[in-house]
Amino acid sequence: MVPSAALQFGSIMHSAIKQVISTLAHQPKKIEAGNIEAILREHWKQGSFVDPVQERTYWNMGLEQLEEAHRKFSASPFNLLSQEKTFQLLWGGTKIVGRIDHINRIAEKDVELIEYKTGRPQTQKEADRSRQLTIYAHACREVLGLAPVAIVLYNLATQEALRTQRGLDDFRILEEELRKASAGIITGRFPSLPGYHCRYCDFRPICPAHEDSKRATESFANLST
């Protein structure tokens, strides 16, 4: 299956922002707003976008986002500790593998985690409830031996940095959710969770929940006639 244009753009932007941040942290004199375009071109994948108009739109959007991110990070000095740090841990009865986009050192053991989002800008509520960020914070403590005193969900589309935190209660709740999900997978229980997202699902025609909903709608229509 060919990745969608949005996924292709997200992959390109993650690679490009990584280089922008790395150069800014280690060789700040080698990066200026004027050469951000060269970085984007280096990571641009020709042929990823079938429609040339769509490709130009994504290019302009990506360039603007990288230039704005460069200006924002240039204005606030940071101590880059790691990028795309991979981790693996057993938690809640299952193995979790992940990768943290950006880690800044604040003190000896205190760090700030940054997760870049390239698609729809997420809200503060979504950042506060994100299971992904909870997993990253837990992995940072348990695997890397660091204290994530701040977690930032960075929306590249708006250059908005949503700051959030995680505590022991957050870890306890997610661990219980993971245990339940893991037990369900082991026993082969995969209950459907119908909702608004169903209208975009490729498997809707063969989904039992969709069939049940369809029959209920038809029954109601018959009763109304």
XYZ file of C-alpha atoms in Angstrom:
225
model
C 0.000 0.000 0.000
C 1.375 3.418 -0.985
C 1.582 5.801 1.990
C -0.772 8.770 1.824
C 0.540 12.215 0.996
C 0.032 13.280 4.622
C 2.109 10.360 5.886
C 4.841 11.086 3.361
C 4.874 14.721 4.402
C 5.036 13.746 8.072
C 8.030 11.480 7.454
C 9.841 14.196 5.525
C 9.177 16.813 8.193
C 10.353 14.604 11.037
C 13.670 14.046 9.249
C 14.032 17.713 8.337
C 13.193 19.120 11.779
C 15.657 16.665 13.306
C 18.451 18.107 11.158
C 17.404 21.691 11.848
C 17.429 21.118 15.614
C 20.685 19.131 15.563
C 22.506 21.803 13.545
C 21.075 24.561 15.693
C 22.257 22.765 18.852
C 25.756 21.792 17.706
C 26.666 24.174 14.885
C 24.385 27.211 15.197
C 26.568 29.384 12.941
C 26.016 26.967 10.058
C 22.285 27.383 9.953
C 20.309 30.445 8.989
C 16.776 31.028 7.807
C 18.140 31.232 4.268
C 19.484 27.676 4.166
C 16.465 25.957 5.703
C 15.284 25.356 2.149
C 18.430 23.303 1.420
C 17.677 21.079 4.413
C 14.108 20.499 3.297
C 15.254 19.700 -0.245
C 17.754 17.175 1.126
C 14.941 15.220 2.773
C 12.307 15.762 0.101
C 11.324 12.527 -1.596
C 10.711 13.085 -5.275
C 7.754 11.140 -6.586
C 6.060 10.945 -3.204
C 3.280 13.224 -4.397
C 1.408 12.303 -7.569
C -0.247 15.693 -7.953
C 2.277 18.519 -8.635
C -0.091 21.106 -7.170
C -0.382 19.054 -3.995
C 3.407 18.663 -3.864
C 3.938 22.427 -4.193
C 1.386 23.048 -1.425
C 3.146 20.633 0.918
C 6.546 22.082 -0.007
C 5.492 25.637 0.825
C 3.862 24.482 4.041
C 6.933 22.487 5.087
C 9.337 25.322 4.349
C 7.257 27.798 6.318
C 7.006 25.431 9.291
C 10.755 24.745 9.362
C 11.628 28.430 9.129
C 9.234 29.281 11.952
C 10.553 26.419 14.104
C 14.114 27.628 13.473
C 13.210 31.123 14.616
C 11.428 29.840 17.706
C 14.156 27.460 18.859
C 16.860 30.028 18.075
C 15.221 32.449 20.486
C 15.423 30.048 23.446
C 18.749 28.287 24.060
C 18.441 24.565 24.836
C 20.771 21.719 25.777
C 20.052 18.901 23.337
C 20.653 15.505 24.923
C 19.231 13.108 22.343
C 17.099 12.795 19.211
C 14.915 9.889 18.127
C 15.938 7.951 21.230
C 14.634 4.404 20.933
C 13.450 2.372 23.903
C 11.956 -1.010 24.690
C 10.283 -2.109 27.892
C 7.869 -4.632 29.335
C 4.901 -2.885 30.888
C 1.383 -3.982 31.647
C 2.029 -7.480 30.364
C 3.208 -6.400 26.923
C 6.380 -5.288 25.169
C 6.441 -1.655 24.119
C 8.888 -0.269 21.582
C 9.053 3.426 20.820
C 11.153 6.427 19.887
C 11.268 9.841 21.552
C 11.734 12.689 19.068
C 13.717 15.144 21.176
C 15.184 15.217 24.696
C 16.657 18.343 26.281
C 18.765 18.211 29.429
C 17.600 20.659 32.081
C 19.718 19.455 34.995
C 21.828 16.360 35.715
C 18.860 13.957 35.636
C 16.015 16.322 34.780
C 14.966 16.438 31.154
C 12.341 17.865 28.823
C 10.723 15.595 26.234
C 9.463 17.045 22.952
C 7.161 15.234 20.538
C 6.639 16.840 17.125
C 3.234 16.655 15.442
C 3.041 17.351 11.717
C -0.660 16.830 11.053
C -3.747 18.358 12.601
C -2.750 20.602 15.517
C -3.591 18.889 18.778
C -5.150 20.596 21.777
C -3.989 20.981 25.352
C -6.610 18.437 26.418
C -5.228 15.924 23.912
C -1.686 16.551 25.156
C -2.784 16.034 28.760
C -4.551 12.764 27.904
C -2.072 11.367 25.364
C -1.175 7.742 26.099
C 1.815 8.131 23.800
C 3.286 10.883 25.968
C 2.548 8.880 29.117
C 4.492 5.929 27.688
C 7.384 8.218 26.746
C 7.529 9.684 30.250
C 7.445 6.230 31.838
C 10.137 4.888 29.472
C 12.286 7.926 30.191
C 12.178 7.083 33.911
C 12.421 3.315 33.733
C 14.703 2.761 30.740
C 16.802 5.912 30.460
C 16.990 6.644 34.187
C 15.994 10.276 33.667
C 13.310 12.450 35.239
C 10.924 13.987 32.665
C 10.005 17.186 34.491
C 8.318 18.571 31.377
C 6.731 17.053 28.284
C 6.032 19.191 25.228
C 3.739 18.345 22.336
C 4.953 20.646 19.575
C 2.495 21.395 16.762
C 4.593 22.303 13.726
C 1.532 23.611 11.884
C 0.961 26.330 14.495
C 4.357 26.421 16.280
C 2.417 25.930 19.502
C 4.266 24.134 22.303
C 1.763 22.413 24.599
C 3.397 21.662 27.940
C 2.128 18.830 30.100
C 3.330 16.519 32.872
C 2.849 12.951 34.033
C 2.795 11.496 37.551
C 2.518 8.133 39.272
C -1.280 8.066 38.978
C -1.021 8.492 35.198
C 1.396 5.568 34.992
C -0.810 3.385 37.195
C -3.926 4.050 35.099
C -2.189 3.358 31.810
C -0.569 0.198 33.143
C -4.011 -1.150 34.027
C -5.307 -0.270 30.549
C -2.340 -2.069 29.001
C -2.979 -5.164 31.125
C -6.599 -5.306 30.003
C -5.672 -4.790 26.350
C -2.924 -7.403 26.572
C -5.288 -9.930 28.147
C -7.832 -9.282 25.410
C -5.245 -9.870 22.690
C -4.052 -13.109 24.288
C -7.605 -14.475 24.510
C -8.504 -13.219 21.037
C -11.098 -10.681 22.187
C -11.198 -7.718 19.816
C -14.486 -5.895 20.474
C -15.373 -3.210 17.968
C -15.515 0.382 19.169
C -17.908 2.146 16.778
C -17.831 5.899 16.557
C -17.351 8.892 14.288
C -14.022 7.480 13.077
C -15.834 4.517 11.506
C -16.762 6.508 8.406
C -13.088 6.612 7.416
C -12.345 2.935 8.066
C -11.387 0.710 5.113
C -12.883 -2.328 6.857
C -16.331 -0.846 7.412
C -18.060 -3.074 4.809
C -17.079 -6.251 6.731
C -17.249 -4.895 10.295
C -19.830 -6.596 12.570
C -20.534 -3.316 14.344
C -21.380 -1.677 11.025
C -23.690 -4.568 10.133
C -25.457 -4.318 13.504
C -25.908 -0.575 13.057
C -27.207 -1.062 9.529
C -29.771 -3.670 10.651
C -30.912 -1.418 13.495
C -31.413 1.472 11.075
C -33.374 -0.723 8.665
C -35.574 -2.051 11.491
C -36.329 1.470 12.671
C -37.196 2.493 9.091
C -39.583 -0.448 8.772
C -41.319 0.436 12.013
C -41.703 4.036 10.885
C -43.468 3.106 7.640
